Amino acid sequence: DMAAVDEPEQEDPREADTRCIEARAREQKMFEGDLDPMVGMIQEQAYSWQDRQLKQLAKDRKAKVERTQKMKDKVKEALNPRSKGLMPKVRGICTRGAAVGGSQ
C-alpha cells in the first residue's frame, strides 16, 4: 500500500514537455497581446518626437544659413567701393530709363 502512495503514476516526459511548451506559448502570446498596443504607442511617440527634433534641426539650420548669407551680403556690400547704399543702382536705372525714353 505504502509503495503505491509513494509513487504517483509515471507521466510520459515528452507529454509533460509538450504541455509545458504550449503553456509557455500561450503565456507569451497573452503577454505580447498586452504589450502590442503599448509598444505601438511608445513607437509612435518616439517617431513623432524624432520627427519634431528633425524638423526643428532643419529649421535651425535653414535660419543659420540665411543669417550667414545676410552677413556675407552685408560684408560684400560694405566692401564694394561703388555701393553707397541703394542710390547708385536707382540712379543707374533712372538714367538708363531716360536714355531709352530719349532715343524714342
mmCIF file of N, CA and C in Angstrom:
data_model
loop_
_atom_site.group_PDB
_atom_site.id
_atom_site.type_symbol
_atom_site.label_atom_id
_atom_site.label_comp_id
_atom_site.label_asym_id
_atom_site.label_seq_id
_atom_site.Cartn_x
_atom_site.Cartn_y
_atom_site.Cartn_z
ATOM 1 N N ASP A 1 0.840 -1.205 0.000
ATOM 2 C CA ASP A 1 0.000 0.000 0.000
ATOM 3 C C ASP A 1 0.878 1.259 0.000
ATOM 4 N N MET A 2 1.860 1.248 0.937
ATOM 5 C CA MET A 2 2.726 2.417 1.067
ATOM 6 C C MET A 2 3.436 2.722 -0.248
ATOM 7 N N ALA A 3 3.880 1.710 -0.953
ATOM 8 C CA ALA A 3 4.606 1.875 -2.207
ATOM 9 C C ALA A 3 3.712 2.609 -3.219
ATOM 10 N N ALA A 4 2.456 2.268 -3.239
ATOM 11 C CA ALA A 4 1.528 2.873 -4.188
ATOM 12 C C ALA A 4 1.384 4.366 -3.919
ATOM 13 N N VAL A 5 1.366 4.757 -2.641
ATOM 14 C CA VAL A 5 1.234 6.174 -2.298
ATOM 15 C C VAL A 5 2.504 6.925 -2.685
ATOM 16 N N ASP A 6 3.651 6.331 -2.439
ATOM 17 C CA ASP A 6 4.924 6.994 -2.733
ATOM 18 C C ASP A 6 5.104 7.296 -4.218
ATOM 19 N N GLU A 7 4.727 6.345 -5.053
ATOM 20 C CA GLU A 7 4.994 6.519 -6.487
ATOM 21 C C GLU A 7 3.726 6.918 -7.217
ATOM 22 N N PRO A 8 3.603 8.198 -7.591
ATOM 23 C CA PRO A 8 2.453 8.564 -8.420
ATOM 24 C C PRO A 8 2.651 7.937 -9.797
ATOM 25 N N GLU A 9 1.560 7.812 -10.550
ATOM 26 C CA GLU A 9 1.708 7.137 -11.845
ATOM 27 C C GLU A 9 2.686 7.930 -12.719
ATOM 28 N N GLN A 10 3.557 7.210 -13.387
ATOM 29 C CA GLN A 10 4.594 7.846 -14.213
ATOM 30 C C GLN A 10 3.947 8.541 -15.406
ATOM 31 N N GLU A 11 4.350 9.783 -15.616
ATOM 32 C CA GLU A 11 3.831 10.550 -16.759
ATOM 33 C C GLU A 11 4.890 10.491 -17.853
ATOM 34 N N ASP A 12 4.482 10.411 -19.081
ATOM 35 C CA ASP A 12 5.428 10.407 -20.195
ATOM 36 C C ASP A 12 6.110 11.765 -20.224
ATOM 37 N N PRO A 13 7.447 11.850 -20.074
ATOM 38 C CA PRO A 13 8.131 13.138 -20.011
ATOM 39 C C PRO A 13 7.902 13.989 -21.266
ATOM 40 N N ARG A 14 7.785 13.335 -22.412
ATOM 41 C CA ARG A 14 7.572 14.096 -23.650
ATOM 42 C C ARG A 14 6.238 14.825 -23.610
ATOM 43 N N GLU A 15 5.227 14.155 -23.048
ATOM 44 C CA GLU A 15 3.898 14.769 -22.939
ATOM 45 C C GLU A 15 3.979 16.003 -22.031
ATOM 46 N N ALA A 16 4.695 15.846 -20.928
ATOM 47 C CA ALA A 16 4.862 16.955 -19.982
ATOM 48 C C ALA A 16 5.558 18.137 -20.675
ATOM 49 N N ASP A 17 6.602 17.830 -21.444
ATOM 50 C CA ASP A 17 7.331 18.882 -22.167
ATOM 51 C C ASP A 17 6.391 19.629 -23.105
ATOM 52 N N THR A 18 5.616 18.863 -23.857
ATOM 53 C CA THR A 18 4.696 19.460 -24.825
ATOM 54 C C THR A 18 3.730 20.403 -24.122
ATOM 55 N N ARG A 19 3.152 19.892 -22.988
ATOM 56 C CA ARG A 19 2.202 20.727 -22.251
ATOM 57 C C ARG A 19 2.879 21.996 -21.753
ATOM 58 N N CYS A 20 4.095 21.852 -21.266
ATOM 59 C CA CYS A 20 4.841 22.991 -20.743
ATOM 60 C C CYS A 20 5.078 24.012 -21.856
ATOM 61 N N ILE A 21 5.497 23.506 -23.017
ATOM 62 C CA ILE A 21 5.783 24.395 -24.151
ATOM 63 C C ILE A 21 4.511 25.132 -24.578
ATOM 64 N N GLU A 22 3.411 24.383 -24.629
ATOM 65 C CA GLU A 22 2.136 25.001 -25.035
ATOM 66 C C GLU A 22 1.736 26.096 -24.058
ATOM 67 N N ALA A 23 1.875 25.784 -22.759
ATOM 68 C CA ALA A 23 1.505 26.762 -21.733
ATOM 69 C C ALA A 23 2.370 28.007 -21.882
ATOM 70 N N ARG A 24 3.667 27.789 -22.091
ATOM 71 C CA ARG A 24 4.589 28.924 -22.220
ATOM 72 C C ARG A 24 4.217 29.756 -23.450
ATOM 73 N N ALA A 25 3.874 29.067 -24.540
ATOM 74 C CA ALA A 25 3.494 29.769 -25.766
ATOM 75 C C ALA A 25 2.250 30.625 -25.530
ATOM 76 N N ARG A 26 1.263 30.032 -24.792
ATOM 77 C CA ARG A 26 0.031 30.785 -24.504
ATOM 78 C C ARG A 26 0.355 32.027 -23.676
ATOM 79 N N GLU A 27 1.194 31.848 -22.648
ATOM 80 C CA GLU A 27 1.567 32.982 -21.799
ATOM 81 C C GLU A 27 2.227 34.064 -22.634
ATOM 82 N N GLN A 28 3.170 33.616 -23.460
ATOM 83 C CA GLN A 28 3.925 34.546 -24.306
ATOM 84 C C GLN A 28 2.965 35.328 -25.195
ATOM 85 N N LYS A 29 1.998 34.614 -25.764
ATOM 86 C CA LYS A 29 1.034 35.253 -26.664
ATOM 87 C C LYS A 29 0.220 36.302 -25.920
ATOM 88 N N MET A 30 -0.245 35.930 -24.735
ATOM 89 C CA MET A 30 -1.031 36.871 -23.937
ATOM 90 C C MET A 30 -0.186 38.102 -23.607
ATOM 91 N N PHE A 31 1.059 37.826 -23.218
ATOM 92 C CA PHE A 31 1.960 38.909 -22.830
ATOM 93 C C PHE A 31 2.175 39.845 -24.022
ATOM 94 N N GLU A 32 2.444 39.253 -25.174
ATOM 95 C CA GLU A 32 2.654 40.071 -26.371
ATOM 96 C C GLU A 32 1.378 40.813 -26.737
ATOM 97 N N GLY A 33 0.232 40.131 -26.557
ATOM 98 C CA GLY A 33 -1.043 40.772 -26.842
ATOM 99 C C GLY A 33 -1.230 42.009 -25.979
ATOM 100 N N ASP A 34 -0.869 41.889 -24.698
ATOM 101 C CA ASP A 34 -0.970 43.032 -23.786
ATOM 102 C C ASP A 34 -0.004 44.138 -24.218
ATOM 103 N N LEU A 35 1.176 43.714 -24.657
ATOM 104 C CA LEU A 35 2.213 44.693 -24.965
ATOM 105 C C LEU A 35 1.948 45.424 -26.273
ATOM 106 N N ASP A 36 1.347 44.728 -27.246
ATOM 107 C CA ASP A 36 1.237 45.294 -28.590
ATOM 108 C C ASP A 36 0.788 46.747 -28.626
ATOM 109 N N PRO A 37 -0.380 47.074 -28.028
ATOM 110 C CA PRO A 37 -0.825 48.478 -28.091
ATOM 111 C C PRO A 37 0.183 49.417 -27.441
ATOM 112 N N MET A 38 0.772 48.962 -26.310
ATOM 113 C CA MET A 38 1.754 49.802 -25.613
ATOM 114 C C MET A 38 2.943 50.091 -26.526
ATOM 115 N N VAL A 39 3.466 49.015 -27.107
ATOM 116 C CA VAL A 39 4.639 49.164 -27.973
ATOM 117 C C VAL A 39 4.307 50.126 -29.110
ATOM 118 N N GLY A 40 3.118 49.935 -29.694
ATOM 119 C CA GLY A 40 2.695 50.816 -30.777
ATOM 120 C C GLY A 40 2.703 52.268 -30.340
ATOM 121 N N MET A 41 2.105 52.518 -29.162
ATOM 122 C CA MET A 41 2.038 53.892 -28.656
ATOM 123 C C MET A 41 3.427 54.475 -28.442
ATOM 124 N N ILE A 42 4.288 53.663 -27.791
ATOM 125 C CA ILE A 42 5.635 54.149 -27.477
ATOM 126 C C ILE A 42 6.380 54.462 -28.766
ATOM 127 N N GLN A 43 6.269 53.571 -29.758
ATOM 128 C CA GLN A 43 6.950 53.797 -31.036
ATOM 129 C C GLN A 43 6.425 55.066 -31.689
ATOM 130 N N GLU A 44 5.105 55.221 -31.678
ATOM 131 C CA GLU A 44 4.506 56.413 -32.284
ATOM 132 C C GLU A 44 5.068 57.681 -31.646
ATOM 133 N N GLN A 45 5.087 57.673 -30.297
ATOM 134 C CA GLN A 45 5.603 58.837 -29.574
ATOM 135 C C GLN A 45 7.059 59.076 -29.943
ATOM 136 N N ALA A 46 7.834 57.995 -30.004
ATOM 137 C CA ALA A 46 9.254 58.136 -30.331
ATOM 138 C C ALA A 46 9.400 58.716 -31.732
ATOM 139 N N TYR A 47 8.599 58.194 -32.669
ATOM 140 C CA TYR A 47 8.709 58.670 -34.047
ATOM 141 C C TYR A 47 8.322 60.141 -34.144
ATOM 142 N N SER A 48 7.218 60.509 -33.493
ATOM 143 C CA SER A 48 6.765 61.897 -33.603
ATOM 144 C C SER A 48 7.773 62.825 -32.932
ATOM 145 N N TRP A 49 8.372 62.358 -31.826
ATOM 146 C CA TRP A 49 9.386 63.165 -31.149
ATOM 147 C C TRP A 49 10.584 63.348 -32.067
ATOM 148 N N GLN A 50 11.013 62.246 -32.685
ATOM 149 C CA GLN A 50 12.156 62.280 -33.607
ATOM 150 C C GLN A 50 11.839 63.232 -34.762
ATOM 151 N N ASP A 51 10.623 63.125 -35.267
ATOM 152 C CA ASP A 51 10.187 63.964 -36.380
ATOM 153 C C ASP A 51 10.284 65.437 -35.992
ATOM 154 N N ARG A 52 9.753 65.758 -34.783
ATOM 155 C CA ARG A 52 9.816 67.151 -34.317
ATOM 156 C C ARG A 52 11.258 67.610 -34.216
ATOM 157 N N GLN A 53 12.127 66.744 -33.643
ATOM 158 C CA GLN A 53 13.538 67.104 -33.486
ATOM 159 C C GLN A 53 14.156 67.406 -34.857
ATOM 160 N N LEU A 54 13.883 66.528 -35.816
ATOM 161 C CA LEU A 54 14.471 66.694 -37.146
ATOM 162 C C LEU A 54 13.964 67.976 -37.800
ATOM 163 N N LYS A 55 12.648 68.234 -37.667
ATOM 164 C CA LYS A 55 12.082 69.456 -38.249
ATOM 165 C C LYS A 55 12.719 70.683 -37.618
ATOM 166 N N GLN A 56 12.878 70.640 -36.288
ATOM 167 C CA GLN A 56 13.477 71.769 -35.572
ATOM 168 C C GLN A 56 14.911 71.978 -36.047
ATOM 169 N N LEU A 57 15.663 70.878 -36.166
ATOM 170 C CA LEU A 57 17.050 70.961 -36.639
ATOM 171 C C LEU A 57 17.096 71.599 -38.023
ATOM 172 N N ALA A 58 16.209 71.126 -38.898
ATOM 173 C CA ALA A 58 16.182 71.656 -40.257
ATOM 174 C C ALA A 58 15.882 73.150 -40.234
ATOM 175 N N LYS A 59 14.917 73.549 -39.383
ATOM 176 C CA LYS A 59 14.540 74.957 -39.267
ATOM 177 C C LYS A 59 15.739 75.785 -38.796
ATOM 178 N N ASP A 60 16.397 75.269 -37.732
ATOM 179 C CA ASP A 60 17.563 75.973 -37.184
ATOM 180 C C ASP A 60 18.641 76.116 -38.245
ATOM 181 N N ARG A 61 18.910 75.016 -38.958
ATOM 182 C CA ARG A 61 19.973 75.032 -39.959
ATOM 183 C C ARG A 61 19.639 76.056 -41.054
ATOM 184 N N LYS A 62 18.376 76.059 -41.484
ATOM 185 C CA LYS A 62 17.951 76.983 -42.530
ATOM 186 C C LYS A 62 18.143 78.427 -42.062
ATOM 187 N N ALA A 63 17.705 78.696 -40.823
ATOM 188 C CA ALA A 63 17.842 80.042 -40.267
ATOM 189 C C ALA A 63 19.312 80.446 -40.215
ATOM 190 N N LYS A 64 20.164 79.500 -39.814
ATOM 191 C CA LYS A 64 21.596 79.797 -39.705
ATOM 192 C C LYS A 64 22.170 80.129 -41.084
ATOM 193 N N VAL A 65 21.793 79.331 -42.080
ATOM 194 C CA VAL A 65 22.268 79.563 -43.447
ATOM 195 C C VAL A 65 21.821 80.947 -43.920
ATOM 196 N N GLU A 66 20.562 81.282 -43.645
ATOM 197 C CA GLU A 66 20.038 82.588 -44.069
ATOM 198 C C GLU A 66 20.797 83.729 -43.386
ATOM 199 N N ARG A 67 21.028 83.570 -42.060
ATOM 200 C CA ARG A 67 21.783 84.600 -41.330
ATOM 201 C C ARG A 67 23.171 84.768 -41.930
ATOM 202 N N THR A 68 23.834 83.640 -42.177
ATOM 203 C CA THR A 68 25.184 83.677 -42.747
ATOM 204 C C THR A 68 25.163 84.391 -44.094
ATOM 205 N N GLN A 69 24.162 84.061 -44.917
ATOM 206 C CA GLN A 69 24.057 84.674 -46.244
ATOM 207 C C GLN A 69 23.864 86.182 -46.121
ATOM 208 N N LYS A 70 23.012 86.607 -45.183
ATOM 209 C CA LYS A 70 22.771 88.039 -44.981
ATOM 210 C C LYS A 70 24.066 88.744 -44.585
ATOM 211 N N MET A 71 24.810 88.102 -43.661
ATOM 212 C CA MET A 71 26.086 88.676 -43.230
ATOM 213 C C MET A 71 27.038 88.809 -44.415
ATOM 214 N N LYS A 72 27.129 87.742 -45.222
ATOM 215 C CA LYS A 72 28.015 87.773 -46.396
ATOM 216 C C LYS A 72 27.607 88.921 -47.313
ATOM 217 N N ASP A 73 26.300 89.053 -47.537
ATOM 218 C CA ASP A 73 25.801 90.118 -48.410
ATOM 219 C C ASP A 73 26.186 91.482 -47.853
ATOM 220 N N LYS A 74 26.015 91.657 -46.550
ATOM 221 C CA LYS A 74 26.342 92.949 -45.918
ATOM 222 C C LYS A 74 27.824 93.250 -46.097
ATOM 223 N N VAL A 75 28.660 92.231 -45.840
ATOM 224 C CA VAL A 75 30.117 92.427 -45.962
ATOM 225 C C VAL A 75 30.464 92.784 -47.400
ATOM 226 N N LYS A 76 29.886 92.036 -48.342
ATOM 227 C CA LYS A 76 30.158 92.282 -49.763
ATOM 228 C C LYS A 76 29.753 93.716 -50.116
ATOM 229 N N GLU A 77 28.580 94.087 -49.625
ATOM 230 C CA GLU A 77 28.037 95.434 -49.871
ATOM 231 C C GLU A 77 29.003 96.486 -49.304
ATOM 232 N N ALA A 78 29.476 96.238 -48.069
ATOM 233 C CA ALA A 78 30.361 97.200 -47.410
ATOM 234 C C ALA A 78 31.699 97.300 -48.142
ATOM 235 N N LEU A 79 32.173 96.172 -48.689
ATOM 236 C CA LEU A 79 33.484 96.160 -49.347
ATOM 237 C C LEU A 79 33.423 96.696 -50.780
ATOM 238 N N ASN A 80 32.222 96.739 -51.333
ATOM 239 C CA ASN A 80 32.073 97.179 -52.717
ATOM 240 C C ASN A 80 32.228 98.702 -52.771
ATOM 241 N N PRO A 81 33.289 99.221 -53.433
ATOM 242 C CA PRO A 81 33.549 100.668 -53.403
ATOM 243 C C PRO A 81 32.465 101.487 -54.121
ATOM 244 N N ARG A 82 31.821 100.896 -55.117
ATOM 245 C CA ARG A 82 30.811 101.646 -55.867
ATOM 246 C C ARG A 82 29.509 101.757 -55.100
ATOM 247 N N SER A 83 29.299 100.857 -54.100
ATOM 248 C CA SER A 83 27.996 100.839 -53.446
ATOM 249 C C SER A 83 27.968 101.839 -52.306
ATOM 250 N N LYS A 84 27.079 102.778 -52.377
ATOM 251 C CA LYS A 84 26.796 103.660 -51.240
ATOM 252 C C LYS A 84 25.303 103.494 -50.982
ATOM 253 N N GLY A 85 24.949 102.365 -50.365
ATOM 254 C CA GLY A 85 23.535 102.084 -50.161
ATOM 255 C C GLY A 85 22.892 101.719 -51.489
ATOM 256 N N LEU A 86 21.658 102.160 -51.701
ATOM 257 C CA LEU A 86 20.923 101.778 -52.904
ATOM 258 C C LEU A 86 20.993 102.842 -54.001
ATOM 259 N N MET A 87 21.497 103.999 -53.702
ATOM 260 C CA MET A 87 21.406 105.119 -54.637
ATOM 261 C C MET A 87 22.006 104.822 -56.024
ATOM 262 N N PRO A 88 23.225 104.289 -56.130
ATOM 263 C CA PRO A 88 23.793 104.115 -57.471
ATOM 264 C C PRO A 88 22.920 103.232 -58.354
ATOM 265 N N LYS A 89 22.365 102.181 -57.750
ATOM 266 C CA LYS A 89 21.519 101.276 -58.526
ATOM 267 C C LYS A 89 20.314 102.037 -59.054
ATOM 268 N N VAL A 90 19.677 102.788 -58.145
ATOM 269 C CA VAL A 90 18.481 103.533 -58.546
ATOM 270 C C VAL A 90 18.848 104.536 -59.632
ATOM 271 N N ARG A 91 19.960 105.255 -59.434
ATOM 272 C CA ARG A 91 20.372 106.268 -60.402
ATOM 273 C C ARG A 91 20.637 105.600 -61.753
ATOM 274 N N GLY A 92 21.307 104.430 -61.715
ATOM 275 C CA GLY A 92 21.600 103.708 -62.950
ATOM 276 C C GLY A 92 20.323 103.385 -63.706
ATOM 277 N N ILE A 93 19.319 102.909 -62.967
ATOM 278 C CA ILE A 93 18.048 102.531 -63.589
ATOM 279 C C ILE A 93 17.393 103.780 -64.168
ATOM 280 N N CYS A 94 17.429 104.877 -63.410
ATOM 281 C CA CYS A 94 16.773 106.110 -63.853
ATOM 282 C C CYS A 94 17.425 106.615 -65.142
ATOM 283 N N THR A 95 18.767 106.695 -65.143
ATOM 284 C CA THR A 95 19.442 107.248 -66.321
ATOM 285 C C THR A 95 19.212 106.333 -67.513
ATOM 286 N N ARG A 96 19.250 105.036 -67.272
ATOM 287 C CA ARG A 96 19.031 104.111 -68.374
ATOM 288 C C ARG A 96 17.628 104.321 -68.927
ATOM 289 N N GLY A 97 16.660 104.485 -67.989
ATOM 290 C CA GLY A 97 15.283 104.710 -68.411
ATOM 291 C C GLY A 97 15.181 105.980 -69.237
ATOM 292 N N ALA A 98 15.877 107.042 -68.807
ATOM 293 C CA ALA A 98 15.845 108.321 -69.514
ATOM 294 C C ALA A 98 16.461 108.158 -70.898
ATOM 295 N N ALA A 99 17.553 107.406 -70.949
ATOM 296 C CA ALA A 99 18.219 107.212 -72.236
ATOM 297 C C ALA A 99 17.290 106.498 -73.211
ATOM 298 N N VAL A 100 16.635 105.459 -72.694
ATOM 299 C CA VAL A 100 15.725 104.685 -73.539
ATOM 300 C C VAL A 100 14.588 105.603 -73.984
ATOM 301 N N GLY A 101 14.061 106.396 -73.021
ATOM 302 C CA GLY A 101 12.943 107.290 -73.333
ATOM 303 C C GLY A 101 13.377 108.341 -74.335
ATOM 304 N N GLY A 102 14.615 108.864 -74.206
ATOM 305 C CA GLY A 102 15.098 109.934 -75.083
ATOM 306 C C GLY A 102 15.291 109.456 -76.502
ATOM 307 N N SER A 103 15.690 108.225 -76.663
ATOM 308 C CA SER A 103 16.001 107.731 -78.004
ATOM 309 C C SER A 103 14.738 107.470 -78.810
ATOM 310 N N GLN A 104 13.634 107.365 -78.139
ATOM 311 C CA GLN A 104 12.402 107.065 -78.882
ATOM 312 C C GLN A 104 11.823 108.333 -79.489
#
